[in-house]
Amino acid sequence: MKQRGKFNPDRLTLERRTTGLAVASRENSGTGSHGQDCVTPVGKFEFMLMETCSYHYEHVSSDKNVGEGFVASLARPGGNITGLTLQVQDLESKQLELLRETLPKLARVGILRNVNTVFREEEKKPLEAARRALRLELKDFPIRRREDLAPAFAAMRRASIGAVLVRRDPLVLEPNHAEVVALMLKHRLPAIHHFPQFVEAGSLMSYGVNIAEVHRRSAAFVDKILKGARPADLPVEQPAKLELFLNMRTAKVLGLTLPQSLLIRADRVVE
């Protein structure tokens, strides 16, 4: 909002509020009682109750919006929710392809995921199609909390996993990305992620949405809503660009030579 020249402390108050997922469904209905004109949730909020229509939710990061009933359609959301989505069709299939391009002899990929972050059938089908096309074996490594990370990586080594696809998870994996990367390096496992903070911390690669740009774009929605626009009439925006981040230093540590075809497509290479 400051970059857009819209933050006037005499006219606009920004409040940061947090709530645990376990109590969000009970407490979020009280959010509106504090008189906000616009609420911008960050992260998934499947558990929140949209009990009021007098406040506008600018939906910045949860995917599968239509399927879960948050919006009627991307073009005309209806109700009081709009914003940006991280939803990218077949993204994890493309991530598998990048792993194979990096590791031509790759045979077995571990899927690291939080069981509390829903993995829907419509997400599994394209991943399974990519697995068959690439002739890969996928093995599931579910976790629930931070304490499960070390045992999961130890299990990967015992299962002779050649690389890891780390699913999106705002509850455990992303908040503990430094520990995830440390375990990747300890067990010498190449991995691909959705967000570049993993690569900046030392993992091999990421391919996904520029989350910083998503949050910058969210300010445009807030601005329009505060000027009187109805969220129901503001189309939900989808990512315009995906970014590939590579860590050359980590590749050398893992004894890998990144193919030139990847390097020339990379948006950033950490040397």
mmCIF file of N, CA, C and O in Angstrom, residues 167-229:
data_model
loop_
_atom_site.group_PDB
_atom_site.id
_atom_site.type_symbol
_atom_site.label_atom_id
_atom_site.label_comp_id
_atom_site.label_asym_id
_atom_site.label_seq_id
_atom_site.Cartn_x
_atom_site.Cartn_y
_atom_site.Cartn_z
ATOM 1 N N ARG A 167 5.572 -30.805 -1.388
ATOM 2 C CA ARG A 167 4.294 -30.166 -1.675
ATOM 3 C C ARG A 167 4.133 -28.888 -0.862
ATOM 4 O O ARG A 167 4.775 -28.689 0.166
ATOM 5 N N ARG A 168 3.260 -28.022 -1.333
ATOM 6 C CA ARG A 168 2.942 -26.796 -0.603
ATOM 7 C C ARG A 168 2.361 -27.123 0.766
ATOM 8 O O ARG A 168 1.523 -28.006 0.897
ATOM 9 N N ASP A 169 2.826 -26.397 1.768
ATOM 10 C CA ASP A 169 2.302 -26.607 3.115
ATOM 11 C C ASP A 169 2.645 -25.407 3.988
ATOM 12 O O ASP A 169 3.792 -25.252 4.419
ATOM 13 N N PRO A 170 1.663 -24.539 4.256
ATOM 14 C CA PRO A 170 1.931 -23.361 5.084
ATOM 15 C C PRO A 170 1.945 -23.659 6.577
ATOM 16 O O PRO A 170 2.180 -22.749 7.376
ATOM 17 N N LEU A 171 1.687 -24.910 6.959
ATOM 18 C CA LEU A 171 1.561 -25.247 8.378
ATOM 19 C C LEU A 171 2.868 -25.726 8.993
ATOM 20 O O LEU A 171 3.211 -25.336 10.112
ATOM 21 N N VAL A 172 3.611 -26.582 8.277
ATOM 22 C CA VAL A 172 4.833 -27.161 8.834
ATOM 23 C C VAL A 172 6.035 -26.958 7.913
ATOM 24 O O VAL A 172 7.066 -26.427 8.331
ATOM 25 N N LEU A 173 5.922 -27.372 6.661
ATOM 26 C CA LEU A 173 7.081 -27.394 5.777
ATOM 27 C C LEU A 173 7.615 -26.001 5.461
ATOM 28 O O LEU A 173 8.832 -25.774 5.500
ATOM 29 N N GLU A 174 6.752 -25.068 5.124
ATOM 30 C CA GLU A 174 7.228 -23.725 4.781
ATOM 31 C C GLU A 174 7.731 -22.939 5.997
ATOM 32 O O GLU A 174 8.797 -22.308 5.922
ATOM 33 N N PRO A 175 7.031 -22.979 7.144
ATOM 34 C CA PRO A 175 7.585 -22.282 8.320
ATOM 35 C C PRO A 175 8.925 -22.858 8.785
ATOM 36 O O PRO A 175 9.718 -22.147 9.387
ATOM 37 N N ASN A 176 9.174 -24.141 8.499
ATOM 38 C CA ASN A 176 10.411 -24.798 8.918
ATOM 39 C C ASN A 176 11.304 -25.125 7.722
ATOM 40 O O ASN A 176 11.993 -26.147 7.710
ATOM 41 N N HIS A 177 11.303 -24.227 6.730
ATOM 42 C CA HIS A 177 12.027 -24.526 5.498
ATOM 43 C C HIS A 177 13.529 -24.701 5.729
ATOM 44 O O HIS A 177 14.171 -25.516 5.066
ATOM 45 N N ALA A 178 14.114 -23.978 6.692
ATOM 46 C CA ALA A 178 15.552 -24.120 6.944
ATOM 47 C C ALA A 178 15.877 -25.528 7.449
ATOM 48 O O ALA A 178 16.884 -26.130 7.049
ATOM 49 N N GLU A 179 15.026 -26.062 8.315
ATOM 50 C CA GLU A 179 15.248 -27.414 8.818
ATOM 51 C C GLU A 179 15.033 -28.444 7.718
ATOM 52 O O GLU A 179 15.773 -29.435 7.628
ATOM 53 N N VAL A 180 14.034 -28.223 6.869
ATOM 54 C CA VAL A 180 13.800 -29.126 5.741
ATOM 55 C C VAL A 180 15.031 -29.179 4.845
ATOM 56 O O VAL A 180 15.503 -30.256 4.455
ATOM 57 N N VAL A 181 15.593 -28.012 4.538
ATOM 58 C CA VAL A 181 16.772 -27.956 3.673
ATOM 59 C C VAL A 181 17.972 -28.620 4.340
ATOM 60 O O VAL A 181 18.731 -29.353 3.692
ATOM 61 N N ALA A 182 18.153 -28.393 5.629
ATOM 62 C CA ALA A 182 19.273 -29.016 6.345
ATOM 63 C C ALA A 182 19.186 -30.538 6.271
ATOM 64 O O ALA A 182 20.212 -31.229 6.084
ATOM 65 N N LEU A 183 17.989 -31.074 6.386
ATOM 66 C CA LEU A 183 17.808 -32.525 6.295
ATOM 67 C C LEU A 183 18.037 -33.024 4.870
ATOM 68 O O LEU A 183 18.577 -34.111 4.651
ATOM 69 N N MET A 184 17.616 -32.219 3.878
ATOM 70 C CA MET A 184 17.887 -32.573 2.487
ATOM 71 C C MET A 184 19.391 -32.722 2.266
ATOM 72 O O MET A 184 19.859 -33.702 1.657
ATOM 73 N N LEU A 185 20.154 -31.751 2.758
ATOM 74 C CA LEU A 185 21.599 -31.774 2.550
ATOM 75 C C LEU A 185 22.255 -32.888 3.349
ATOM 76 O O LEU A 185 23.191 -33.546 2.874
ATOM 77 N N LYS A 186 21.783 -33.119 4.566
ATOM 78 C CA LYS A 186 22.340 -34.188 5.393
ATOM 79 C C LYS A 186 22.221 -35.540 4.693
ATOM 80 O O LYS A 186 23.151 -36.355 4.725
ATOM 81 N N HIS A 187 21.072 -35.759 4.059
ATOM 82 C CA HIS A 187 20.826 -37.040 3.388
ATOM 83 C C HIS A 187 21.147 -36.994 1.895
ATOM 84 O O HIS A 187 20.859 -37.958 1.177
ATOM 85 N N ARG A 188 21.714 -35.861 1.445
ATOM 86 C CA ARG A 188 22.150 -35.702 0.058
ATOM 87 C C ARG A 188 21.014 -36.014 -0.921
ATOM 88 O O ARG A 188 21.161 -36.791 -1.865
ATOM 89 N N LEU A 189 19.879 -35.350 -0.696
ATOM 90 C CA LEU A 189 18.700 -35.577 -1.529
ATOM 91 C C LEU A 189 18.390 -34.331 -2.365
ATOM 92 O O LEU A 189 18.101 -33.263 -1.816
ATOM 93 N N PRO A 190 18.437 -34.432 -3.688
ATOM 94 C CA PRO A 190 17.969 -33.320 -4.520
ATOM 95 C C PRO A 190 16.461 -33.144 -4.315
ATOM 96 O O PRO A 190 15.737 -34.133 -4.139
ATOM 97 N N ALA A 191 16.006 -31.903 -4.345
ATOM 98 C CA ALA A 191 14.575 -31.659 -4.111
ATOM 99 C C ALA A 191 14.094 -30.493 -4.946
ATOM 100 O O ALA A 191 14.865 -29.610 -5.327
ATOM 101 N N ILE A 192 12.789 -30.506 -5.218
ATOM 102 C CA ILE A 192 12.146 -29.381 -5.884
ATOM 103 C C ILE A 192 11.002 -28.892 -5.007
ATOM 104 O O ILE A 192 10.312 -29.682 -4.363
ATOM 105 N N HIS A 193 10.834 -27.574 -4.967
ATOM 106 C CA HIS A 193 9.866 -26.921 -4.098
ATOM 107 C C HIS A 193 9.014 -25.949 -4.912
ATOM 108 O O HIS A 193 9.315 -25.641 -6.061
ATOM 109 N N HIS A 194 7.984 -25.425 -4.259
ATOM 110 C CA HIS A 194 7.126 -24.431 -4.893
ATOM 111 C C HIS A 194 7.692 -23.019 -4.767
ATOM 112 O O HIS A 194 7.441 -22.175 -5.635
ATOM 113 N N PHE A 195 8.413 -22.749 -3.682
ATOM 114 C CA PHE A 195 8.822 -21.374 -3.387
ATOM 115 C C PHE A 195 10.338 -21.254 -3.254
ATOM 116 O O PHE A 195 11.002 -22.165 -2.732
ATOM 117 N N PRO A 196 10.912 -20.122 -3.678
ATOM 118 C CA PRO A 196 12.373 -19.981 -3.742
ATOM 119 C C PRO A 196 13.075 -19.857 -2.395
ATOM 120 O O PRO A 196 14.299 -19.968 -2.358
ATOM 121 N N GLN A 197 12.354 -19.622 -1.289
ATOM 122 C CA GLN A 197 13.073 -19.511 -0.016
ATOM 123 C C GLN A 197 13.803 -20.807 0.319
ATOM 124 O O GLN A 197 14.821 -20.798 1.015
ATOM 125 N N PHE A 198 13.307 -21.943 -0.176
ATOM 126 C CA PHE A 198 14.002 -23.211 0.029
ATOM 127 C C PHE A 198 15.341 -23.221 -0.712
ATOM 128 O O PHE A 198 16.349 -23.700 -0.188
ATOM 129 N N VAL A 199 15.342 -22.697 -1.927
ATOM 130 C CA VAL A 199 16.563 -22.654 -2.729
ATOM 131 C C VAL A 199 17.552 -21.669 -2.118
ATOM 132 O O VAL A 199 18.766 -21.938 -2.044
ATOM 133 N N GLU A 200 17.056 -20.544 -1.666
ATOM 134 C CA GLU A 200 17.924 -19.557 -1.026
ATOM 135 C C GLU A 200 18.547 -20.106 0.250
ATOM 136 O O GLU A 200 19.649 -19.706 0.644
ATOM 137 N N ALA A 201 17.844 -21.058 0.897
ATOM 138 C CA ALA A 201 18.370 -21.681 2.115
ATOM 139 C C ALA A 201 19.307 -22.842 1.811
ATOM 140 O O ALA A 201 19.950 -23.367 2.726
ATOM 141 N N GLY A 202 19.392 -23.254 0.524
ATOM 142 C CA GLY A 202 20.353 -24.283 0.158
ATOM 143 C C GLY A 202 19.820 -25.506 -0.538
ATOM 144 O O GLY A 202 20.579 -26.436 -0.836
ATOM 145 N N SER A 203 18.512 -25.576 -0.838
ATOM 146 C CA SER A 203 17.995 -26.714 -1.583
ATOM 147 C C SER A 203 18.269 -26.534 -3.070
ATOM 148 O O SER A 203 18.717 -25.474 -3.505
ATOM 149 N N LEU A 204 17.985 -27.558 -3.858
ATOM 150 C CA LEU A 204 18.446 -27.565 -5.244
ATOM 151 C C LEU A 204 17.632 -26.670 -6.173
ATOM 152 O O LEU A 204 18.204 -25.883 -6.930
ATOM 153 N N MET A 205 16.304 -26.771 -6.147
ATOM 154 C CA MET A 205 15.524 -26.000 -7.117
ATOM 155 C C MET A 205 14.101 -25.756 -6.646
ATOM 156 O O MET A 205 13.577 -26.465 -5.774
ATOM 157 N N SER A 206 13.495 -24.740 -7.225
ATOM 158 C CA SER A 206 12.072 -24.471 -7.011
ATOM 159 C C SER A 206 11.463 -24.045 -8.325
ATOM 160 O O SER A 206 12.137 -23.481 -9.190
ATOM 161 N N TYR A 207 10.182 -24.336 -8.460
ATOM 162 C CA TYR A 207 9.446 -23.905 -9.652
ATOM 163 C C TYR A 207 8.022 -23.615 -9.218
ATOM 164 O O TYR A 207 7.307 -24.492 -8.728
ATOM 165 N N GLY A 208 7.633 -22.367 -9.372
ATOM 166 C CA GLY A 208 6.293 -22.006 -8.932
ATOM 167 C C GLY A 208 6.033 -20.522 -9.021
ATOM 168 O O GLY A 208 6.724 -19.775 -9.732
ATOM 169 N N VAL A 209 5.048 -20.093 -8.274
ATOM 170 C CA VAL A 209 4.565 -18.717 -8.305
ATOM 171 C C VAL A 209 5.514 -17.806 -7.535
ATOM 172 O O VAL A 209 6.095 -18.205 -6.527
ATOM 173 N N ASN A 210 5.666 -16.579 -8.027
ATOM 174 C CA ASN A 210 6.408 -15.548 -7.298
ATOM 175 C C ASN A 210 5.503 -15.011 -6.203
ATOM 176 O O ASN A 210 4.642 -14.163 -6.447
ATOM 177 N N ILE A 211 5.664 -15.510 -4.985
ATOM 178 C CA ILE A 211 4.750 -15.168 -3.900
ATOM 179 C C ILE A 211 4.852 -13.699 -3.516
ATOM 180 O O ILE A 211 3.861 -13.076 -3.128
ATOM 181 N N ALA A 212 6.051 -13.105 -3.650
ATOM 182 C CA ALA A 212 6.200 -11.684 -3.335
ATOM 183 C C ALA A 212 5.350 -10.833 -4.284
ATOM 184 O O ALA A 212 4.717 -9.861 -3.871
ATOM 185 N N GLU A 213 5.311 -11.213 -5.564
ATOM 186 C CA GLU A 213 4.501 -10.486 -6.533
ATOM 187 C C GLU A 213 3.014 -10.664 -6.246
ATOM 188 O O GLU A 213 2.219 -9.728 -6.415
ATOM 189 N N VAL A 214 2.625 -11.861 -5.782
ATOM 190 C CA VAL A 214 1.229 -12.093 -5.412
ATOM 191 C C VAL A 214 0.815 -11.124 -4.311
ATOM 192 O O VAL A 214 -0.259 -10.510 -4.370
ATOM 193 N N HIS A 215 1.659 -10.970 -3.301
ATOM 194 C CA HIS A 215 1.307 -10.065 -2.202
ATOM 195 C C HIS A 215 1.310 -8.600 -2.647
ATOM 196 O O HIS A 215 0.493 -7.801 -2.177
ATOM 197 N N ARG A 216 2.211 -8.254 -3.578
ATOM 198 C CA ARG A 216 2.189 -6.879 -4.105
ATOM 199 C C ARG A 216 0.889 -6.626 -4.865
ATOM 200 O O ARG A 216 0.281 -5.557 -4.748
ATOM 201 N N ARG A 217 0.458 -7.629 -5.653
ATOM 202 C CA ARG A 217 -0.786 -7.465 -6.402
ATOM 203 C C ARG A 217 -1.998 -7.390 -5.473
ATOM 204 O O ARG A 217 -3.005 -6.774 -5.804
ATOM 205 N N SER A 218 -1.894 -8.024 -4.302
ATOM 206 C CA SER A 218 -3.030 -7.998 -3.383
ATOM 207 C C SER A 218 -3.354 -6.572 -2.954
ATOM 208 O O SER A 218 -4.505 -6.244 -2.666
ATOM 209 N N ALA A 219 -2.334 -5.700 -2.914
ATOM 210 C CA ALA A 219 -2.573 -4.309 -2.534
ATOM 211 C C ALA A 219 -3.509 -3.620 -3.518
ATOM 212 O O ALA A 219 -4.292 -2.741 -3.139
ATOM 213 N N ALA A 220 -3.451 -4.024 -4.804
ATOM 214 C CA ALA A 220 -4.339 -3.432 -5.804
ATOM 215 C C ALA A 220 -5.786 -3.775 -5.503
ATOM 216 O O ALA A 220 -6.688 -2.941 -5.667
ATOM 217 N N PHE A 221 -6.029 -5.002 -5.038
ATOM 218 C CA PHE A 221 -7.393 -5.402 -4.679
ATOM 219 C C PHE A 221 -7.880 -4.614 -3.466
ATOM 220 O O PHE A 221 -9.017 -4.147 -3.435
ATOM 221 N N VAL A 222 -7.021 -4.490 -2.467
ATOM 222 C CA VAL A 222 -7.396 -3.728 -1.271
ATOM 223 C C VAL A 222 -7.751 -2.299 -1.657
ATOM 224 O O VAL A 222 -8.753 -1.741 -1.190
ATOM 225 N N ASP A 223 -6.931 -1.717 -2.521
ATOM 226 C CA ASP A 223 -7.160 -0.336 -2.955
ATOM 227 C C ASP A 223 -8.528 -0.194 -3.621
ATOM 228 O O ASP A 223 -9.305 0.722 -3.316
ATOM 229 N N LYS A 224 -8.859 -1.121 -4.528
ATOM 230 C CA LYS A 224 -10.139 -1.044 -5.238
ATOM 231 C C LYS A 224 -11.315 -1.218 -4.275
ATOM 232 O O LYS A 224 -12.332 -0.519 -4.374
ATOM 233 N N ILE A 225 -11.178 -2.159 -3.332
ATOM 234 C CA ILE A 225 -12.268 -2.419 -2.389
ATOM 235 C C ILE A 225 -12.495 -1.223 -1.480
ATOM 236 O O ILE A 225 -13.633 -0.828 -1.217
ATOM 237 N N LEU A 226 -11.401 -0.623 -1.004
ATOM 238 C CA LEU A 226 -11.551 0.537 -0.131
ATOM 239 C C LEU A 226 -12.129 1.739 -0.868
ATOM 240 O O LEU A 226 -12.678 2.651 -0.250
ATOM 241 N N LYS A 227 -12.023 1.741 -2.196
ATOM 242 C CA LYS A 227 -12.627 2.807 -2.993
ATOM 243 C C LYS A 227 -14.079 2.523 -3.331
ATOM 244 O O LYS A 227 -14.724 3.309 -4.016
ATOM 245 N N GLY A 228 -14.576 1.355 -2.886
ATOM 246 C CA GLY A 228 -15.990 1.060 -3.077
ATOM 247 C C GLY A 228 -16.317 -0.059 -4.029
ATOM 248 O O GLY A 228 -17.489 -0.383 -4.241
ATOM 249 N N ALA A 229 -15.285 -0.668 -4.651
ATOM 250 C CA ALA A 229 -15.559 -1.782 -5.564
ATOM 251 C C ALA A 229 -16.119 -2.969 -4.789
ATOM 252 O O ALA A 229 -15.754 -3.196 -3.637
#
